[in-house]
């Protein structure tokens, strides 16, 4: 990726560097607000007196809401004022805007892997900061403080977007409405086996990931050897994010220096992820569980730049967000059923 960047004309290279810096800055601000809530989501529900089964119901409500609205959010994102379903937007429209803007400015497609890899690596740094910051806030201001602090990051990101981003509708050669976009997306999924394969991978892997997000806290807590101290959820979360950063660096090395094909990288990711979630069934040792969870998080760091690059290669700009959200429907239904 660095060699490719050097081959760009000087002015074009500077333009790409500024574009990437601007996008990543905003993306990291939004992710910081999201990550601040992650470590203590289970803990805050428990603090309000909810049992594990009741917390699962609350999670299910969120996933079903995302699954129901996710089919229209991608194509309606420029037409509606939306609240309460921001997770679907977070994992679709930011990427869709960046990829479309990347190509509209004439940047090389090979540079997308560079942007996705840096986004995943930087996201790990942001998540580490967020986990430690959340830990500090809870110790001094109570368990609800990370959720309140997240608001500031979201407002800052919104202001920077309004100042620095231009509107982006993707490919506007055809005047399509929300339902036409949905119809196009469904046809693409039916007729293109590559898109269907990527969607199946996304739905299955990310369903496993979200189930893991719900269960790692109570599982570690149930095997905690000391009854006198609470688990440092913020520190554990930060450790997971270090693992994600390691995964993103591995992806850059495997896809860049070693030039391993994306399909081979994907096969390795899913095999290791399967083993890392299978082995905890056979141990009750707290440290062993933590190590297996760390290995799974490394595969997450490999997965995100991989899937982003694959989506950019096979899904056209004008329906990328819509297709992405369509595949979140089975993802959310799987998570809701298992929980």
mmCIF file of C-alpha atoms in Angstrom:
data_model
loop_
_atom_site.group_PDB
_atom_site.id
_atom_site.type_symbol
_atom_site.label_atom_id
_atom_site.label_comp_id
_atom_site.label_asym_id
_atom_site.label_seq_id
_atom_site.Cartn_x
_atom_site.Cartn_y
_atom_site.Cartn_z
ATOM 1 C CA UNK A 1 0.000 0.000 0.000
ATOM 2 C CA UNK A 2 2.848 2.397 0.804
ATOM 3 C CA UNK A 3 4.513 1.652 -2.537
ATOM 4 C CA UNK A 4 1.219 2.330 -4.311
ATOM 5 C CA UNK A 5 0.850 5.633 -2.458
ATOM 6 C CA UNK A 6 4.334 6.678 -3.573
ATOM 7 C CA UNK A 7 3.419 6.000 -7.216
ATOM 8 C CA UNK A 8 0.546 8.479 -7.040
ATOM 9 C CA UNK A 9 1.210 11.957 -8.446
ATOM 10 C CA UNK A 10 2.413 14.249 -5.634
ATOM 11 C CA UNK A 11 -0.752 16.356 -5.583
ATOM 12 C CA UNK A 12 -2.962 13.284 -5.805
ATOM 13 C CA UNK A 13 -0.988 11.653 -2.985
ATOM 14 C CA UNK A 14 -1.439 14.702 -0.757
ATOM 15 C CA UNK A 15 -5.139 14.704 -1.553
ATOM 16 C CA UNK A 16 -5.432 11.059 -0.580
ATOM 17 C CA UNK A 17 -3.529 11.579 2.668
ATOM 18 C CA UNK A 18 -5.807 14.476 3.655
ATOM 19 C CA UNK A 19 -8.921 12.531 2.650
ATOM 20 C CA UNK A 20 -7.827 9.511 4.676
ATOM 21 C CA UNK A 21 -6.897 11.647 7.710
ATOM 22 C CA UNK A 22 -10.234 13.478 7.629
ATOM 23 C CA UNK A 23 -12.276 10.288 7.309
ATOM 24 C CA UNK A 24 -10.358 8.430 10.007
ATOM 25 C CA UNK A 25 -10.579 11.366 12.434
ATOM 26 C CA UNK A 26 -14.361 11.426 12.210
ATOM 27 C CA UNK A 27 -14.638 7.642 12.232
ATOM 28 C CA UNK A 28 -12.508 7.433 15.372
ATOM 29 C CA UNK A 29 -14.575 10.103 17.147
ATOM 30 C CA UNK A 30 -17.767 8.177 16.485
ATOM 31 C CA UNK A 31 -16.208 4.856 17.443
ATOM 32 C CA UNK A 32 -14.876 6.373 20.683
ATOM 33 C CA UNK A 33 -18.428 7.255 21.659
ATOM 34 C CA UNK A 34 -19.565 3.743 20.804
ATOM 35 C CA UNK A 35 -16.661 2.006 22.565
ATOM 36 C CA UNK A 36 -17.150 4.025 25.768
ATOM 37 C CA UNK A 37 -20.419 2.183 26.288
ATOM 38 C CA UNK A 38 -19.076 -1.307 25.492
ATOM 39 C CA UNK A 39 -17.204 -2.355 28.653
ATOM 40 C CA UNK A 40 -20.032 -1.579 31.063
ATOM 41 C CA UNK A 41 -23.120 -2.458 29.041
ATOM 42 C CA UNK A 42 -23.612 -5.719 30.927
ATOM 43 C CA UNK A 43 -22.493 -4.144 34.216
ATOM 44 C CA UNK A 44 -24.914 -1.206 34.043
ATOM 45 C CA UNK A 45 -27.883 -3.506 33.404
ATOM 46 C CA UNK A 46 -26.771 -5.689 36.288
ATOM 47 C CA UNK A 47 -26.340 -2.568 38.441
ATOM 48 C CA UNK A 48 -29.981 -1.689 37.830
ATOM 49 C CA UNK A 49 -30.999 -5.104 39.145
ATOM 50 C CA UNK A 50 -31.589 -7.030 35.922
ATOM 51 C CA UNK A 51 -30.848 -10.759 35.818
ATOM 52 C CA UNK A 52 -28.908 -12.330 32.930
ATOM 53 C CA UNK A 53 -32.090 -13.559 31.204
ATOM 54 C CA UNK A 54 -33.669 -10.104 31.434
ATOM 55 C CA UNK A 55 -30.506 -8.502 30.054
ATOM 56 C CA UNK A 56 -30.699 -10.940 27.134
ATOM 57 C CA UNK A 57 -34.238 -9.719 26.411
ATOM 58 C CA UNK A 58 -32.967 -6.127 26.322
ATOM 59 C CA UNK A 59 -30.223 -7.151 23.892
ATOM 60 C CA UNK A 60 -32.783 -8.980 21.754
ATOM 61 C CA UNK A 61 -34.951 -5.848 21.558
ATOM 62 C CA UNK A 62 -32.004 -3.912 20.170
ATOM 63 C CA UNK A 63 -31.030 -6.571 17.653
ATOM 64 C CA UNK A 64 -34.596 -7.074 16.402
ATOM 65 C CA UNK A 65 -35.004 -3.310 16.047
ATOM 66 C CA UNK A 66 -31.787 -3.146 14.047
ATOM 67 C CA UNK A 67 -32.853 -6.135 11.947
ATOM 68 C CA UNK A 68 -36.260 -4.662 11.178
ATOM 69 C CA UNK A 69 -35.103 -1.144 10.339
ATOM 70 C CA UNK A 70 -31.791 -2.231 8.820
ATOM 71 C CA UNK A 71 -33.387 -3.114 5.489
ATOM 72 C CA UNK A 72 -34.340 0.502 4.803
ATOM 73 C CA UNK A 73 -31.730 2.478 6.724
ATOM 74 C CA UNK A 74 -28.978 2.189 4.122
ATOM 75 C CA UNK A 75 -31.027 3.578 1.262
ATOM 76 C CA UNK A 76 -33.042 6.015 3.408
ATOM 77 C CA UNK A 77 -30.094 7.437 5.335
ATOM 78 C CA UNK A 78 -30.149 10.661 3.302
ATOM 79 C CA UNK A 79 -33.910 11.105 3.602
ATOM 80 C CA UNK A 80 -34.789 10.474 7.259
ATOM 81 C CA UNK A 81 -33.980 11.861 10.684
ATOM 82 C CA UNK A 82 -33.301 8.687 12.632
ATOM 83 C CA UNK A 83 -32.881 7.949 16.318
ATOM 84 C CA UNK A 84 -32.420 4.757 18.288
ATOM 85 C CA UNK A 85 -31.144 2.724 15.340
ATOM 86 C CA UNK A 86 -27.734 4.357 14.997
ATOM 87 C CA UNK A 87 -25.803 1.082 15.189
ATOM 88 C CA UNK A 88 -27.005 0.056 11.738
ATOM 89 C CA UNK A 89 -25.884 3.428 10.406
ATOM 90 C CA UNK A 90 -22.525 3.214 12.148
ATOM 91 C CA UNK A 91 -21.635 -0.046 10.415
ATOM 92 C CA UNK A 92 -22.906 0.869 6.958
ATOM 93 C CA UNK A 93 -23.065 4.497 5.867
ATOM 94 C CA UNK A 94 -19.601 5.599 7.040
ATOM 95 C CA UNK A 95 -17.948 2.884 4.974
ATOM 96 C CA UNK A 96 -20.314 3.503 2.043
ATOM 97 C CA UNK A 97 -19.522 7.244 2.068
ATOM 98 C CA UNK A 98 -15.773 6.660 2.238
ATOM 99 C CA UNK A 99 -15.633 4.068 -0.551
ATOM 100 C CA UNK A 100 -17.800 6.128 -2.904
ATOM 101 C CA UNK A 101 -15.821 9.314 -2.188
ATOM 102 C CA UNK A 102 -12.559 7.398 -2.606
ATOM 103 C CA UNK A 103 -13.454 6.409 -6.176
ATOM 104 C CA UNK A 104 -15.104 9.714 -7.081
ATOM 105 C CA UNK A 105 -11.809 11.473 -6.292
ATOM 106 C CA UNK A 106 -9.908 9.118 -8.572
ATOM 107 C CA UNK A 107 -7.837 7.299 -5.964
ATOM 108 C CA UNK A 108 -6.513 3.817 -6.741
ATOM 109 C CA UNK A 109 -8.663 0.887 -5.621
ATOM 110 C CA UNK A 110 -5.550 -0.751 -4.151
ATOM 111 C CA UNK A 111 -5.423 2.015 -1.526
ATOM 112 C CA UNK A 112 -8.719 0.878 0.016
ATOM 113 C CA UNK A 113 -6.969 -1.934 1.884
ATOM 114 C CA UNK A 114 -4.618 0.671 3.329
ATOM 115 C CA UNK A 115 -7.531 2.776 4.590
ATOM 116 C CA UNK A 116 -9.409 -0.216 6.030
ATOM 117 C CA UNK A 117 -6.274 -1.554 7.715
ATOM 118 C CA UNK A 118 -5.467 1.800 9.323
ATOM 119 C CA UNK A 119 -9.113 2.209 10.358
ATOM 120 C CA UNK A 120 -9.051 -1.145 12.151
ATOM 121 C CA UNK A 121 -5.665 -0.479 13.785
ATOM 122 C CA UNK A 122 -6.667 3.028 14.882
ATOM 123 C CA UNK A 123 -10.021 1.721 16.039
ATOM 124 C CA UNK A 124 -8.112 -0.585 18.377
ATOM 125 C CA UNK A 125 -6.191 2.380 19.819
ATOM 126 C CA UNK A 126 -9.422 4.328 20.246
ATOM 127 C CA UNK A 127 -11.070 1.360 21.941
ATOM 128 C CA UNK A 128 -8.127 0.971 24.352
ATOM 129 C CA UNK A 129 -8.383 4.649 25.262
ATOM 130 C CA UNK A 130 -12.155 4.299 25.612
ATOM 131 C CA UNK A 131 -11.869 1.238 27.848
ATOM 132 C CA UNK A 132 -9.336 2.897 30.163
ATOM 133 C CA UNK A 133 -11.266 6.173 30.144
ATOM 134 C CA UNK A 134 -14.503 4.340 30.941
ATOM 135 C CA UNK A 135 -12.746 2.544 33.807
ATOM 136 C CA UNK A 136 -11.543 5.895 35.182
ATOM 137 C CA UNK A 137 -14.979 7.504 34.813
ATOM 138 C CA UNK A 138 -16.755 4.652 36.606
ATOM 139 C CA UNK A 139 -14.322 4.742 39.527
ATOM 140 C CA UNK A 140 -14.895 8.467 40.031
ATOM 141 C CA UNK A 141 -18.359 9.287 38.735
ATOM 142 C CA UNK A 142 -20.399 6.101 38.734
ATOM 143 C CA UNK A 143 -21.383 3.444 36.257
ATOM 144 C CA UNK A 144 -23.535 5.695 34.046
ATOM 145 C CA UNK A 145 -20.751 8.235 33.383
ATOM 146 C CA UNK A 146 -19.231 6.537 30.277
ATOM 147 C CA UNK A 147 -22.638 6.658 28.578
ATOM 148 C CA UNK A 148 -22.935 10.376 29.268
ATOM 149 C CA UNK A 149 -19.367 11.068 28.099
ATOM 150 C CA UNK A 150 -20.102 9.345 24.778
ATOM 151 C CA UNK A 151 -22.516 12.155 23.899
ATOM 152 C CA UNK A 152 -19.629 14.634 23.643
ATOM 153 C CA UNK A 153 -17.790 12.488 21.098
ATOM 154 C CA UNK A 154 -20.904 12.084 18.945
ATOM 155 C CA UNK A 155 -21.619 15.838 18.929
ATOM 156 C CA UNK A 156 -17.996 16.639 18.015
ATOM 157 C CA UNK A 157 -18.093 14.146 15.123
ATOM 158 C CA UNK A 158 -21.366 15.596 13.846
ATOM 159 C CA UNK A 159 -19.922 19.125 13.825
ATOM 160 C CA UNK A 160 -16.751 18.059 11.970
ATOM 161 C CA UNK A 161 -18.859 16.170 9.389
ATOM 162 C CA UNK A 162 -21.033 19.215 8.736
ATOM 163 C CA UNK A 163 -17.947 21.389 8.250
ATOM 164 C CA UNK A 164 -15.686 19.108 6.197
ATOM 165 C CA UNK A 165 -17.792 16.506 4.349
ATOM 166 C CA UNK A 166 -19.737 17.105 1.173
ATOM 167 C CA UNK A 167 -22.943 15.187 0.528
ATOM 168 C CA UNK A 168 -22.439 11.856 -1.158
ATOM 169 C CA UNK A 169 -25.203 9.890 -2.858
ATOM 170 C CA UNK A 170 -22.974 7.297 -4.513
ATOM 171 C CA UNK A 171 -23.969 6.541 -8.085
ATOM 172 C CA UNK A 172 -26.864 8.889 -8.885
ATOM 173 C CA UNK A 173 -27.177 8.033 -12.558
ATOM 174 C CA UNK A 174 -30.515 6.388 -11.815
ATOM 175 C CA UNK A 175 -33.242 8.181 -9.889
ATOM 176 C CA UNK A 176 -34.201 5.457 -7.435
ATOM 177 C CA UNK A 177 -36.195 5.629 -4.252
ATOM 178 C CA UNK A 178 -35.780 3.577 -1.104
ATOM 179 C CA UNK A 179 -37.825 0.589 -2.299
ATOM 180 C CA UNK A 180 -36.172 0.571 -5.723
ATOM 181 C CA UNK A 181 -32.788 0.460 -3.999
ATOM 182 C CA UNK A 182 -33.998 -2.470 -1.902
ATOM 183 C CA UNK A 183 -35.258 -4.264 -5.014
ATOM 184 C CA UNK A 184 -31.914 -3.709 -6.771
ATOM 185 C CA UNK A 185 -30.015 -4.982 -3.728
ATOM 186 C CA UNK A 186 -32.129 -8.143 -3.499
ATOM 187 C CA UNK A 187 -31.584 -8.843 -7.209
ATOM 188 C CA UNK A 188 -27.839 -8.402 -6.853
ATOM 189 C CA UNK A 189 -27.767 -10.845 -3.926
ATOM 190 C CA UNK A 190 -29.826 -13.389 -5.889
ATOM 191 C CA UNK A 191 -27.779 -13.172 -9.066
ATOM 192 C CA UNK A 192 -24.206 -12.675 -7.822
ATOM 193 C CA UNK A 193 -22.754 -15.604 -5.871
ATOM 194 C CA UNK A 194 -19.791 -13.498 -4.716
ATOM 195 C CA UNK A 195 -22.091 -10.957 -3.034
ATOM 196 C CA UNK A 196 -24.121 -13.782 -1.475
ATOM 197 C CA UNK A 197 -20.948 -15.437 -0.141
ATOM 198 C CA UNK A 198 -19.677 -12.201 1.402
ATOM 199 C CA UNK A 199 -23.084 -11.587 2.963
ATOM 200 C CA UNK A 200 -23.193 -15.091 4.439
ATOM 201 C CA UNK A 201 -19.704 -14.633 5.881
ATOM 202 C CA UNK A 202 -20.679 -11.264 7.349
ATOM 203 C CA UNK A 203 -23.894 -12.552 8.909
ATOM 204 C CA UNK A 204 -22.386 -15.711 10.428
ATOM 205 C CA UNK A 205 -19.113 -14.284 11.720
ATOM 206 C CA UNK A 206 -20.596 -11.082 13.124
ATOM 207 C CA UNK A 207 -23.444 -13.037 14.753
ATOM 208 C CA UNK A 208 -20.785 -15.041 16.607
ATOM 209 C CA UNK A 209 -19.030 -11.805 17.510
ATOM 210 C CA UNK A 210 -22.151 -10.166 18.967
ATOM 211 C CA UNK A 211 -23.024 -13.284 20.966
ATOM 212 C CA UNK A 212 -19.471 -13.168 22.308
ATOM 213 C CA UNK A 213 -19.921 -9.472 23.200
ATOM 214 C CA UNK A 214 -22.943 -10.399 25.314
ATOM 215 C CA UNK A 215 -21.443 -13.443 27.020
ATOM 216 C CA UNK A 216 -17.770 -12.674 27.733
ATOM 217 C CA UNK A 217 -18.606 -10.559 30.801
ATOM 218 C CA UNK A 218 -20.904 -12.990 32.623
ATOM 219 C CA UNK A 219 -18.760 -15.990 31.618
ATOM 220 C CA UNK A 220 -15.548 -14.516 33.027
ATOM 221 C CA UNK A 221 -17.448 -13.338 36.084
ATOM 222 C CA UNK A 222 -18.834 -16.832 36.719
ATOM 223 C CA UNK A 223 -15.276 -18.239 36.722
ATOM 224 C CA UNK A 224 -13.686 -15.380 38.664
ATOM 225 C CA UNK A 225 -11.558 -16.965 41.406
ATOM 226 C CA UNK A 226 -11.773 -14.060 43.869
ATOM 227 C CA UNK A 227 -15.074 -13.166 45.498
ATOM 228 C CA UNK A 228 -13.549 -10.066 47.097
ATOM 229 C CA UNK A 229 -12.860 -8.059 43.941
ATOM 230 C CA UNK A 230 -14.907 -7.141 40.905
ATOM 231 C CA UNK A 231 -13.593 -7.810 37.427
ATOM 232 C CA UNK A 232 -11.952 -4.711 35.851
ATOM 233 C CA UNK A 233 -14.180 -4.717 32.777
ATOM 234 C CA UNK A 234 -12.545 -1.619 31.321
ATOM 235 C CA UNK A 235 -9.053 -3.152 31.520
ATOM 236 C CA UNK A 236 -10.241 -6.457 30.060
ATOM 237 C CA UNK A 237 -11.945 -4.584 27.242
ATOM 238 C CA UNK A 238 -8.760 -2.614 26.560
ATOM 239 C CA UNK A 239 -6.841 -5.923 26.361
ATOM 240 C CA UNK A 240 -9.321 -7.165 23.775
ATOM 241 C CA UNK A 241 -8.715 -4.031 21.740
ATOM 242 C CA UNK A 242 -4.944 -4.579 21.818
ATOM 243 C CA UNK A 243 -5.671 -8.006 20.323
ATOM 244 C CA UNK A 244 -7.752 -6.381 17.563
ATOM 245 C CA UNK A 245 -4.847 -4.036 16.775
ATOM 246 C CA UNK A 246 -2.502 -7.009 16.519
ATOM 247 C CA UNK A 247 -4.961 -8.632 14.110
ATOM 248 C CA UNK A 248 -5.107 -5.542 11.904
ATOM 249 C CA UNK A 249 -1.294 -5.427 11.729
ATOM 250 C CA UNK A 250 -1.248 -9.114 10.804
ATOM 251 C CA UNK A 251 -3.750 -8.428 8.018
ATOM 252 C CA UNK A 252 -1.549 -5.684 6.578
ATOM 253 C CA UNK A 253 1.452 -8.028 6.664
ATOM 254 C CA UNK A 254 -0.379 -11.034 5.192
ATOM 255 C CA UNK A 255 -2.151 -9.141 2.400
ATOM 256 C CA UNK A 256 0.766 -6.791 1.696
ATOM 257 C CA UNK A 257 4.271 -8.138 2.320
ATOM 258 C CA UNK A 258 3.322 -11.813 1.990
ATOM 259 C CA UNK A 259 0.734 -11.204 -0.760
ATOM 260 C CA UNK A 260 -1.547 -13.996 0.492
ATOM 261 C CA UNK A 261 -4.927 -14.141 -1.266
ATOM 262 C CA UNK A 262 -7.944 -12.772 0.570
ATOM 263 C CA UNK A 263 -9.747 -16.117 0.364
ATOM 264 C CA UNK A 264 -6.825 -17.893 2.074
ATOM 265 C CA UNK A 265 -6.694 -15.230 4.789
ATOM 266 C CA UNK A 266 -10.435 -15.615 5.310
ATOM 267 C CA UNK A 267 -10.200 -19.407 5.650
ATOM 268 C CA UNK A 268 -7.510 -19.058 8.297
ATOM 269 C CA UNK A 269 -9.465 -16.407 10.198
ATOM 270 C CA UNK A 270 -12.634 -18.486 10.475
ATOM 271 C CA UNK A 271 -10.796 -21.697 11.383
ATOM 272 C CA UNK A 272 -8.895 -20.023 14.234
ATOM 273 C CA UNK A 273 -12.030 -18.170 15.397
ATOM 274 C CA UNK A 274 -13.947 -21.461 15.538
ATOM 275 C CA UNK A 275 -11.250 -23.128 17.635
ATOM 276 C CA UNK A 276 -10.960 -20.149 19.993
ATOM 277 C CA UNK A 277 -14.697 -20.313 20.780
ATOM 278 C CA UNK A 278 -14.794 -24.111 20.955
ATOM 279 C CA UNK A 279 -12.000 -24.615 23.496
ATOM 280 C CA UNK A 280 -13.684 -22.585 26.295
ATOM 281 C CA UNK A 281 -16.282 -25.369 26.487
ATOM 282 C CA UNK A 282 -13.606 -27.646 27.950
ATOM 283 C CA UNK A 283 -12.075 -25.434 30.644
ATOM 284 C CA UNK A 284 -13.189 -23.566 33.733
ATOM 285 C CA UNK A 285 -9.844 -21.858 34.285
ATOM 286 C CA UNK A 286 -10.285 -18.086 34.338
ATOM 287 C CA UNK A 287 -6.933 -17.299 32.704
ATOM 288 C CA UNK A 288 -7.408 -19.910 29.956
ATOM 289 C CA UNK A 289 -10.779 -18.414 29.089
ATOM 290 C CA UNK A 290 -9.194 -14.981 28.862
ATOM 291 C CA UNK A 291 -6.463 -16.281 26.504
ATOM 292 C CA UNK A 292 -9.012 -17.942 24.205
ATOM 293 C CA UNK A 293 -11.035 -14.724 24.133
ATOM 294 C CA UNK A 294 -7.906 -12.758 23.227
ATOM 295 C CA UNK A 295 -7.269 -15.114 20.283
ATOM 296 C CA UNK A 296 -10.835 -14.583 19.067
ATOM 297 C CA UNK A 297 -10.340 -10.806 19.232
ATOM 298 C CA UNK A 298 -7.197 -11.144 17.087
ATOM 299 C CA UNK A 299 -9.378 -12.760 14.410
ATOM 300 C CA UNK A 300 -11.744 -9.761 14.691
ATOM 301 C CA UNK A 301 -8.814 -7.476 13.878
ATOM 302 C CA UNK A 302 -8.102 -9.568 10.791
ATOM 303 C CA UNK A 303 -11.753 -9.817 9.790
ATOM 304 C CA UNK A 304 -12.791 -6.150 9.564
ATOM 305 C CA UNK A 305 -10.245 -4.910 6.980
ATOM 306 C CA UNK A 306 -10.750 -8.176 5.070
ATOM 307 C CA UNK A 307 -14.527 -7.861 4.786
ATOM 308 C CA UNK A 308 -14.342 -4.143 4.016
ATOM 309 C CA UNK A 309 -11.946 -4.781 1.144
ATOM 310 C CA UNK A 310 -14.074 -7.625 -0.226
ATOM 311 C CA UNK A 311 -17.283 -5.548 -0.087
ATOM 312 C CA UNK A 312 -15.578 -2.725 -1.967
ATOM 313 C CA UNK A 313 -14.438 -5.168 -4.672
ATOM 314 C CA UNK A 314 -17.770 -6.847 -5.444
ATOM 315 C CA UNK A 315 -20.636 -4.543 -4.374
ATOM 316 C CA UNK A 316 -21.416 -1.447 -6.459
ATOM 317 C CA UNK A 317 -21.400 1.959 -4.796
ATOM 318 C CA UNK A 318 -25.054 2.881 -5.246
ATOM 319 C CA UNK A 319 -26.375 -0.084 -3.246
ATOM 320 C CA UNK A 320 -23.434 -0.878 -0.919
ATOM 321 C CA UNK A 321 -25.083 0.474 2.246
ATOM 322 C CA UNK A 322 -28.413 -1.176 1.368
ATOM 323 C CA UNK A 323 -26.830 -4.580 0.708
ATOM 324 C CA UNK A 324 -24.780 -4.297 3.881
ATOM 325 C CA UNK A 325 -27.869 -3.627 5.961
ATOM 326 C CA UNK A 326 -29.844 -6.417 4.292
ATOM 327 C CA UNK A 327 -27.256 -8.872 5.544
ATOM 328 C CA UNK A 328 -27.617 -7.440 9.043
ATOM 329 C CA UNK A 329 -31.170 -8.852 9.094
ATOM 330 C CA UNK A 330 -30.159 -12.557 9.322
ATOM 331 C CA UNK A 331 -27.273 -11.505 11.579
ATOM 332 C CA UNK A 332 -29.654 -9.876 14.065
ATOM 333 C CA UNK A 333 -32.173 -12.719 13.855
ATOM 334 C CA UNK A 334 -29.435 -15.291 14.622
ATOM 335 C CA UNK A 335 -28.281 -13.298 17.649
ATOM 336 C CA UNK A 336 -31.828 -12.748 18.874
ATOM 337 C CA UNK A 337 -32.692 -16.459 18.521
ATOM 338 C CA UNK A 338 -29.597 -17.655 20.390
ATOM 339 C CA UNK A 339 -29.920 -15.098 23.179
#
